[in-house]
Tab-separated table of C-alpha atoms and ligand atoms in Angstrom:
chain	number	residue	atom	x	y	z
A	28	UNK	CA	6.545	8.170	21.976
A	29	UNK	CA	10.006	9.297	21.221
A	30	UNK	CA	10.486	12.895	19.631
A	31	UNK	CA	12.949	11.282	16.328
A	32	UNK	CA	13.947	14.123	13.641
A	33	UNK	CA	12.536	13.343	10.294
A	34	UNK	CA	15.838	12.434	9.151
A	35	UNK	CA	16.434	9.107	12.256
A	36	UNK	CA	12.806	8.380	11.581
A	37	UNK	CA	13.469	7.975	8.089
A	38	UNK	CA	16.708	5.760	9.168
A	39	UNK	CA	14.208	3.871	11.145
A	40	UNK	CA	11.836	3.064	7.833
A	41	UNK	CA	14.801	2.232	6.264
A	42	UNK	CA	16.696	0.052	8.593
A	43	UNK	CA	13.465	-1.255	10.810
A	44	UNK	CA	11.093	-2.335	8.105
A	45	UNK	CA	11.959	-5.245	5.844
A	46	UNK	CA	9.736	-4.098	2.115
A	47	UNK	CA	10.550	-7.801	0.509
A	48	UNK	CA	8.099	-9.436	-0.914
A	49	UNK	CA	8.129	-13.326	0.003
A	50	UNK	CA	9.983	-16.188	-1.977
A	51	UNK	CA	9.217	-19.700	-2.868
A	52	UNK	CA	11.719	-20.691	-0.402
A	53	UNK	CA	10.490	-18.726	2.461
A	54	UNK	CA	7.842	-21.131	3.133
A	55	UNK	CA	6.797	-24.340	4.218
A	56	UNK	CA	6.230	-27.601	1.809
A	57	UNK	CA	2.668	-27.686	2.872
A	58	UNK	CA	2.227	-24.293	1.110
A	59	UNK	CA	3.464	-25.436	-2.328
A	60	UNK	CA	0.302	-25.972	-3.695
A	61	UNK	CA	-0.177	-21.838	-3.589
A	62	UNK	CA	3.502	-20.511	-2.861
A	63	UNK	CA	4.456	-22.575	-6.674
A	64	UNK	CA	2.502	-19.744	-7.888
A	65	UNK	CA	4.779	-17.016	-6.856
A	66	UNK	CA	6.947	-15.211	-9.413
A	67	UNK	CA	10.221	-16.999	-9.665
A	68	UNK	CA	11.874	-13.741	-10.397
A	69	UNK	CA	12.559	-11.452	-7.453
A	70	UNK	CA	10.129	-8.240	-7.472
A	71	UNK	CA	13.392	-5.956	-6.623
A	72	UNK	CA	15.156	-7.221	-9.125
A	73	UNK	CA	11.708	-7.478	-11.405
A	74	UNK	CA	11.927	-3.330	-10.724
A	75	UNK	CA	15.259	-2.330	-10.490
A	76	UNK	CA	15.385	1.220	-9.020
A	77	UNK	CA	13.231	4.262	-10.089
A	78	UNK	CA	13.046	7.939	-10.339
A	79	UNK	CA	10.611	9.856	-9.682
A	80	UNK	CA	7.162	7.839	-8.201
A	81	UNK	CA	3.917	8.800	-7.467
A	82	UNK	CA	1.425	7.193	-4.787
A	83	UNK	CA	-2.501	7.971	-5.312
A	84	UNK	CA	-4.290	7.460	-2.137
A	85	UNK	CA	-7.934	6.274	-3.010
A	86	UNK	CA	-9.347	9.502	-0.862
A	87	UNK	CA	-12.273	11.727	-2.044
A	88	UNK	CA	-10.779	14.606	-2.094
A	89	UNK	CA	-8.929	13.214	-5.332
A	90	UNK	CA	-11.664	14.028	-7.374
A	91	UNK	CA	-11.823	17.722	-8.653
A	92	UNK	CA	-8.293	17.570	-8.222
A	93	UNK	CA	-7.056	17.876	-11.666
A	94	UNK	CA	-3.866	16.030	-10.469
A	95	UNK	CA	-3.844	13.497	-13.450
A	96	UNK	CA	-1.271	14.751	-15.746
A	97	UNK	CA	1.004	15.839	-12.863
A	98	UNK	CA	0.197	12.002	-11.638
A	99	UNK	CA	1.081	10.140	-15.150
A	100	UNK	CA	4.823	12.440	-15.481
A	101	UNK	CA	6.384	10.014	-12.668
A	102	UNK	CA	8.436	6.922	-13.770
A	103	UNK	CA	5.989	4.521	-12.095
A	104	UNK	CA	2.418	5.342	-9.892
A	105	UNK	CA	0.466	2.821	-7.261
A	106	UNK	CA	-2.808	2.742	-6.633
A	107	UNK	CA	-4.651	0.462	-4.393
A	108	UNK	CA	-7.213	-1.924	-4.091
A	109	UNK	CA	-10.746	-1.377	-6.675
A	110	UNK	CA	-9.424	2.423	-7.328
A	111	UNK	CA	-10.082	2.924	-11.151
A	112	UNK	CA	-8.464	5.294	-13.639
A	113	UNK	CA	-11.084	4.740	-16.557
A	114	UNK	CA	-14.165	7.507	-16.115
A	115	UNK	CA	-11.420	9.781	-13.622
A	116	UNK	CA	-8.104	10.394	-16.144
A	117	UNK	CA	-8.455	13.886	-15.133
A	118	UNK	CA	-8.155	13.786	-11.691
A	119	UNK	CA	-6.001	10.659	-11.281
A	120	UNK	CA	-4.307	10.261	-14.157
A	121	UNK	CA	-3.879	6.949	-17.036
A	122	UNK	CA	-0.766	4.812	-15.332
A	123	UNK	CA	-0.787	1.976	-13.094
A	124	UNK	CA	2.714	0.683	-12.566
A	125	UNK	CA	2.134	-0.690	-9.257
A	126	UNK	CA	-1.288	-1.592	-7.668
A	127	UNK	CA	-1.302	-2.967	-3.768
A	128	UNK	CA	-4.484	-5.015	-2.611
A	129	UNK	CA	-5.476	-5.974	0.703
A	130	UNK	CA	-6.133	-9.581	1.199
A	131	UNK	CA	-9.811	-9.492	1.528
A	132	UNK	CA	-10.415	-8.137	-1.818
A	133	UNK	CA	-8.291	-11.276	-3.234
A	134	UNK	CA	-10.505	-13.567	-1.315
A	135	UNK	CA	-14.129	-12.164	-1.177
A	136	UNK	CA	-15.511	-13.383	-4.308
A	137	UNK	CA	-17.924	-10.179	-4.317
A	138	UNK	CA	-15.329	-8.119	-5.176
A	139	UNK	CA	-15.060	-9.099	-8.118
A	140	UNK	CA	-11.509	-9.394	-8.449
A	141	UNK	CA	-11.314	-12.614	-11.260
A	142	UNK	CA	-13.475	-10.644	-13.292
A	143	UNK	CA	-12.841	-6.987	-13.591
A	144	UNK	CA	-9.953	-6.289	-16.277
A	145	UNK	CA	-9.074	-3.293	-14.108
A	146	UNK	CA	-6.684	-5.467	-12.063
A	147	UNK	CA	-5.136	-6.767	-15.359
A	148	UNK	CA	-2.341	-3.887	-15.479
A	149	UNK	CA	1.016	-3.098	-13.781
A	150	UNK	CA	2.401	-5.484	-11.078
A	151	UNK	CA	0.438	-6.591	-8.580
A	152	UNK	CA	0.936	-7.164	-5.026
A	153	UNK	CA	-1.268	-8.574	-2.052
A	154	UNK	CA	-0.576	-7.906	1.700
A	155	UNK	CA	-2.023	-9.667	4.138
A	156	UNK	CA	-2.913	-8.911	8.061
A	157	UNK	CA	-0.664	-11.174	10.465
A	158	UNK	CA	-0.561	-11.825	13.986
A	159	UNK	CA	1.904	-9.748	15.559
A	160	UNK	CA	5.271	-11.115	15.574
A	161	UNK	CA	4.189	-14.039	13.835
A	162	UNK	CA	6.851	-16.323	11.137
A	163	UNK	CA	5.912	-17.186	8.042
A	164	UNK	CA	4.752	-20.940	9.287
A	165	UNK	CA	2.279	-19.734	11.784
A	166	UNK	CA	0.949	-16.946	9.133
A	167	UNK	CA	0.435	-19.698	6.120
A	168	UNK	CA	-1.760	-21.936	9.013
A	169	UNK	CA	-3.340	-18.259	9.563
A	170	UNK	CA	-3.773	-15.683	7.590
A	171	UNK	CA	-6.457	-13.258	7.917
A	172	UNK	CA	-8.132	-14.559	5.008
A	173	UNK	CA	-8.177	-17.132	2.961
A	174	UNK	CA	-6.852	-16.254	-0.342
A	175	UNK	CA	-5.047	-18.973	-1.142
A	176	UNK	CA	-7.592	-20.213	-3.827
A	177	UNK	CA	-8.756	-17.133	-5.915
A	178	UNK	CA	-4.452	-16.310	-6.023
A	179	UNK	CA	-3.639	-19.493	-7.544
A	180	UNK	CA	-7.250	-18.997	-9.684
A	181	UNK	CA	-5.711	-15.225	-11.100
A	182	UNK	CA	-2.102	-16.538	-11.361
A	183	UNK	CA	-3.561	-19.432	-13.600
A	184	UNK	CA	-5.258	-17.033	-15.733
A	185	UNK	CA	-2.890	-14.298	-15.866
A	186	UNK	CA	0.540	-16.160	-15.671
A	187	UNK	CA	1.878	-13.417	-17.432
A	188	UNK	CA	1.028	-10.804	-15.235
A	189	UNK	CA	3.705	-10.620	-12.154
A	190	UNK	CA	1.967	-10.822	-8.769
A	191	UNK	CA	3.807	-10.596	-5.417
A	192	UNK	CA	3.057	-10.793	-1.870
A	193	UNK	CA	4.502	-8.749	0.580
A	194	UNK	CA	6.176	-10.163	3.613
A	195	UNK	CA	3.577	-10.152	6.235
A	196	UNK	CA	6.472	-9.213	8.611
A	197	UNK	CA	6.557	-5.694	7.315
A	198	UNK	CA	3.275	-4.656	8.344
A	199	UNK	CA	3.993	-4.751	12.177
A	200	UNK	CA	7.665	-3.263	11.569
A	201	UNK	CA	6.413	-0.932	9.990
A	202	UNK	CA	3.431	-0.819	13.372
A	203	UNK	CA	6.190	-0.406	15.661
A	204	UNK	CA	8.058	2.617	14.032
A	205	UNK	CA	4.347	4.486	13.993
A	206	UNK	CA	3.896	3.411	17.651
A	207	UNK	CA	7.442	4.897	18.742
A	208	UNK	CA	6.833	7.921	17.018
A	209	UNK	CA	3.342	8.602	18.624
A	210	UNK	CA	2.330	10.405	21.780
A	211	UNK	CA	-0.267	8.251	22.459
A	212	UNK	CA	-0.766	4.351	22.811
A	213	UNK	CA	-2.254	2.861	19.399
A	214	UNK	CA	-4.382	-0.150	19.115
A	215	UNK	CA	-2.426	-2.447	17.432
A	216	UNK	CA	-3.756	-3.144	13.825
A	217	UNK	CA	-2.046	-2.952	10.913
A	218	UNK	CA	-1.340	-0.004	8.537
A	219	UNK	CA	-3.408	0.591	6.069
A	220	UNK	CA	-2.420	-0.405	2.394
A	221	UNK	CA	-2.300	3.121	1.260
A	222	UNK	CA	1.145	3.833	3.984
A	223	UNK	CA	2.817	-0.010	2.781
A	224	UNK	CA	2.581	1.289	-0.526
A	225	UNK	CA	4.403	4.783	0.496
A	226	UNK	CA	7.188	2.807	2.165
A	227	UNK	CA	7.524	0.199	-0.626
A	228	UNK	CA	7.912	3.034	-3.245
A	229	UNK	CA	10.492	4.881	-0.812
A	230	UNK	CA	12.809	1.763	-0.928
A	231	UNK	CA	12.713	1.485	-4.468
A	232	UNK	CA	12.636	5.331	-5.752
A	233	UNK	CA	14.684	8.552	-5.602
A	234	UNK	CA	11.631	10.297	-4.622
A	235	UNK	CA	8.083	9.925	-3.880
A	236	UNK	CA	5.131	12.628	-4.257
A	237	UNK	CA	2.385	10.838	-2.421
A	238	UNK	CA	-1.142	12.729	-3.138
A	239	UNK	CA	-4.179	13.092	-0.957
A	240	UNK	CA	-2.773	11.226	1.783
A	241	UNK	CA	-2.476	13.806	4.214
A	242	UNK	CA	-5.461	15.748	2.743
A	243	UNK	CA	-5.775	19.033	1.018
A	244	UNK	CA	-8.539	21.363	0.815
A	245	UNK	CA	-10.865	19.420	-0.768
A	246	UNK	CA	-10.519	17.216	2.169
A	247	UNK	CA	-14.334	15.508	2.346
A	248	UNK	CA	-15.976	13.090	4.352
A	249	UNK	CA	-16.823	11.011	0.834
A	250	UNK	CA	-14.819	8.098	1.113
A	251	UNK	CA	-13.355	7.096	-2.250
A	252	UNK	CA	-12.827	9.426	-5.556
A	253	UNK	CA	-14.793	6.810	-7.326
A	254	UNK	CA	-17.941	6.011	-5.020
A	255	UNK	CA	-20.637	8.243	-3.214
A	256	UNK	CA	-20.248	6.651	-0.013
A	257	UNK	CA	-19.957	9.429	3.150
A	258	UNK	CA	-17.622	7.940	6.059
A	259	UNK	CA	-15.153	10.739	8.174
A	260	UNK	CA	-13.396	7.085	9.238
A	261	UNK	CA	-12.036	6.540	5.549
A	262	UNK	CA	-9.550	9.762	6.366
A	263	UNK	CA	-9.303	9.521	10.000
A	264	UNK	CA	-9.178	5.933	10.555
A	265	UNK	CA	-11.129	3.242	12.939
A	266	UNK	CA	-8.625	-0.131	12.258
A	267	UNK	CA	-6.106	1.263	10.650
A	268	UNK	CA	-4.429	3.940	12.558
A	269	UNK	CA	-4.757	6.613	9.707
A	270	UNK	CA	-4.119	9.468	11.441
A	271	UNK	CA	-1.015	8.338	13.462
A	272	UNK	CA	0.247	7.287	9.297
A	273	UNK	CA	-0.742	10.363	8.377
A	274	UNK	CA	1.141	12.918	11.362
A	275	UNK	CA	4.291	10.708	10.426
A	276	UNK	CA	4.336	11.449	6.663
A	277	UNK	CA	3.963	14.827	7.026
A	278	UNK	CA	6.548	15.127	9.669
A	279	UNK	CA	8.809	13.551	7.072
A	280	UNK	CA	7.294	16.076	4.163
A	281	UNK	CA	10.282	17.994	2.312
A	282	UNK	CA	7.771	19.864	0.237
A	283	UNK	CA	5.333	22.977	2.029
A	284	UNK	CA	2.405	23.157	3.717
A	285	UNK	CA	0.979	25.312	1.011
A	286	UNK	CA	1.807	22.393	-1.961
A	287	UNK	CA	-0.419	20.078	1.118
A	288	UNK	CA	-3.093	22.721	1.013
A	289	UNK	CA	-3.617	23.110	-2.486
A	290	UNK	CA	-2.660	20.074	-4.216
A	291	UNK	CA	-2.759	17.570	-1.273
A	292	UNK	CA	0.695	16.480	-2.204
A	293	UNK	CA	3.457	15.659	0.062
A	294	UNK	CA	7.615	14.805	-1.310
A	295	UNK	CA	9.242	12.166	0.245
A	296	UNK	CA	13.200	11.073	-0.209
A	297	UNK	CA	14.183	7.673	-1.094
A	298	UNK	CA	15.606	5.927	1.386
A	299	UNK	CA	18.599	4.428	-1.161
A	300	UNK	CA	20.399	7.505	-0.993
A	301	UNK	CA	20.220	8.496	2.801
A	302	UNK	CA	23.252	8.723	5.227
A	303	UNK	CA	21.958	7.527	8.549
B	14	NCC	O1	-10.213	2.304	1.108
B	14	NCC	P1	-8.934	1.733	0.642
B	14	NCC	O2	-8.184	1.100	1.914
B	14	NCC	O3	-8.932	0.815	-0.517
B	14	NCC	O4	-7.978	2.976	0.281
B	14	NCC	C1	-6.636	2.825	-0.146
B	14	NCC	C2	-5.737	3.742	0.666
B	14	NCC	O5	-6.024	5.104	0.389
B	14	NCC	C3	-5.886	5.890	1.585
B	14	NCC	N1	-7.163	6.592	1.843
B	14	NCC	C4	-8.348	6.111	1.398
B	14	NCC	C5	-9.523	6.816	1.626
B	14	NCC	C6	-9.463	8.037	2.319
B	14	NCC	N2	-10.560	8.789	2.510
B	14	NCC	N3	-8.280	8.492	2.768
B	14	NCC	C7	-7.138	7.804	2.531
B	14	NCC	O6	-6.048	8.266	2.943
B	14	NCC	C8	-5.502	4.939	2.701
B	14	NCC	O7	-4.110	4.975	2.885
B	14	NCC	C9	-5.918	3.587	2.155
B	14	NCC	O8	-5.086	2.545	2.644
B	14	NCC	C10	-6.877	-0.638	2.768
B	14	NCC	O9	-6.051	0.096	3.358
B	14	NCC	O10	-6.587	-1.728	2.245
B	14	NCC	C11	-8.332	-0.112	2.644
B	14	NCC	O11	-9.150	-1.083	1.986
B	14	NCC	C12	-10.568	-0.966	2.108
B	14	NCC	C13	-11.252	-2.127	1.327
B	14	NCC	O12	-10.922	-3.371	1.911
B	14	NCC	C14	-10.739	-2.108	-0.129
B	14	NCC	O13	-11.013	-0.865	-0.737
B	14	NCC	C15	-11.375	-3.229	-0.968
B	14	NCC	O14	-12.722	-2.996	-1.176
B	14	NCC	C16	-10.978	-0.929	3.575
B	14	NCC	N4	-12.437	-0.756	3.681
B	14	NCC	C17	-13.237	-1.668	4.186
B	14	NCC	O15	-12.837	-2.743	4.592
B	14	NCC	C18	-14.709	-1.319	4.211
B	14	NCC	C19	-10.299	0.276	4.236
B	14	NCC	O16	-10.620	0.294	5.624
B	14	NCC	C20	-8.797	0.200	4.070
């Protein structure tokens, strides 16, 4: 790994890793009978640029946190995947502007995802694992799962609701910039929805406070704010490579350690503004 300043690496996330979310166009014919269901309106220009945005990581050590008002004062928050606000307001706070889901809870019908009105708010957008290095032909023949069906399903019953899909692309761009900036060699998997969502939200706001991410004090071994489920891997990472995300955000931190002790909250820059 390369020793990059916080500002180059932030050139890098800027300049590196494409954030788009795919078009219509993008694709092959044979994919029209699911890719017809994308928005027809572009999600940057859907957005338009932002102030102030918060990301809320899904971690445990969100609960007890008291964060929620501090949360709900940003122009627009993401959450991800089944992470709630109703029953944990306190803690987490009321707004979903944004809310990222991995593939697999689009396509494993356990989930629950038709059903549950929770994923009825804000804008929602699915990424999805693929091969390294692979175009967008050779992803649609194989993507790492099968969600094809249950997206067209939710965009029939909730045309109104806009619903992207990131550009499976970015994932491994974004793989490569934690690989560079690593000491050690990483097994290549993808990065975990929770550090997509922190770059996504860099390209589109003037600042990001990202919370419980790179953990505070209340750092726990329970998994998720909302479930009483006990795994150290949630935090440290076994296929995602959490904890190589995690040493690169808070190399890039422009807040203190202290703010990351108590509140678990690390301030990012947009990457609009930056002189590289
Ligand atoms: O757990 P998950 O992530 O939904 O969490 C969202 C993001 O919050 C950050 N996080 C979470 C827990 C924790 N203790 N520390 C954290 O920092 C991470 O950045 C994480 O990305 C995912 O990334 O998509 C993931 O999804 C789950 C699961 O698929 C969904 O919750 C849907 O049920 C994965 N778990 C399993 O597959 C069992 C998880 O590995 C990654």
């Amino acid at each position: 790994g390369q020793k990059l300043s916080p500002q180059s690496i932030l050139c890098q996330l800027r300049d590196r890793v494409n954030m788009s979310t795919i078009e219509r166009s993008e694709l092959p014919p044979e994919a029209s009978y699911w890719s017809d269901y994308l928005p027809i309106e572009s999600f940057q220009k859907k957005v338009g640029r932002l102030g102030r945005c918060a990301v809320v990581s899904s971690a445990g050590s969100m609960k007890f946190s008291k964060l929620g008002e501090e949360i709900d004062s940003h122009d627009a928050v993401i959450r991800f995947n089944a992470a709630p606000t109703s029953g944990f307001e306190e803690d987490v706070g009321t707004k979903t502007t944004f809310r990222l889901l991995n593939s697999q809870l689009v396509s494993e019908s356990n989930l629950r995802f038709l059903e549950d009105p929770m994923y009825r708010t804000g804008i929602l957008l699915m990424w999805d694992p693929s091969q390294y290095k692979a175009d967008l032909r050779q992803w649609h023949l194989n993507p790492d799962y099968k969600f094809y069906d249950r997206f067209v399903k939710y965009r029939r019953m909730n045309p109104e609701q806009p619903f992207y899909i990131l550009n499976p692309q970015s994932s491994w761009q974004l793989w490569d910039v934690i690989q560079e900036n690593s000491s050690e060699k990483i097994q290549p998997d993808p990065p975990s929805s929770g550090l997509l969502g922190i770059v996504l939200l860099m390209n589109l706001c003037d600042q990001v406070n990202v919370y419980e991410f790179v953990p505070s004090k209340r750092r726990t071994d329970q998994c998720h704010y909302y479930h009483r489920f006990f795994d150290q891997a949630c935090t440290m990472g076994a296929y995602h490579p959490l904890m190589y995300e995690k040493n690169l955000i808070k190399k890039l931190n422009q807040g203190d350690d202290n703010t990351i002790y108590y509140s678990g909250k690390v301030t990012l820059p947009g990457l609009n503004g930056l002189q590289c």
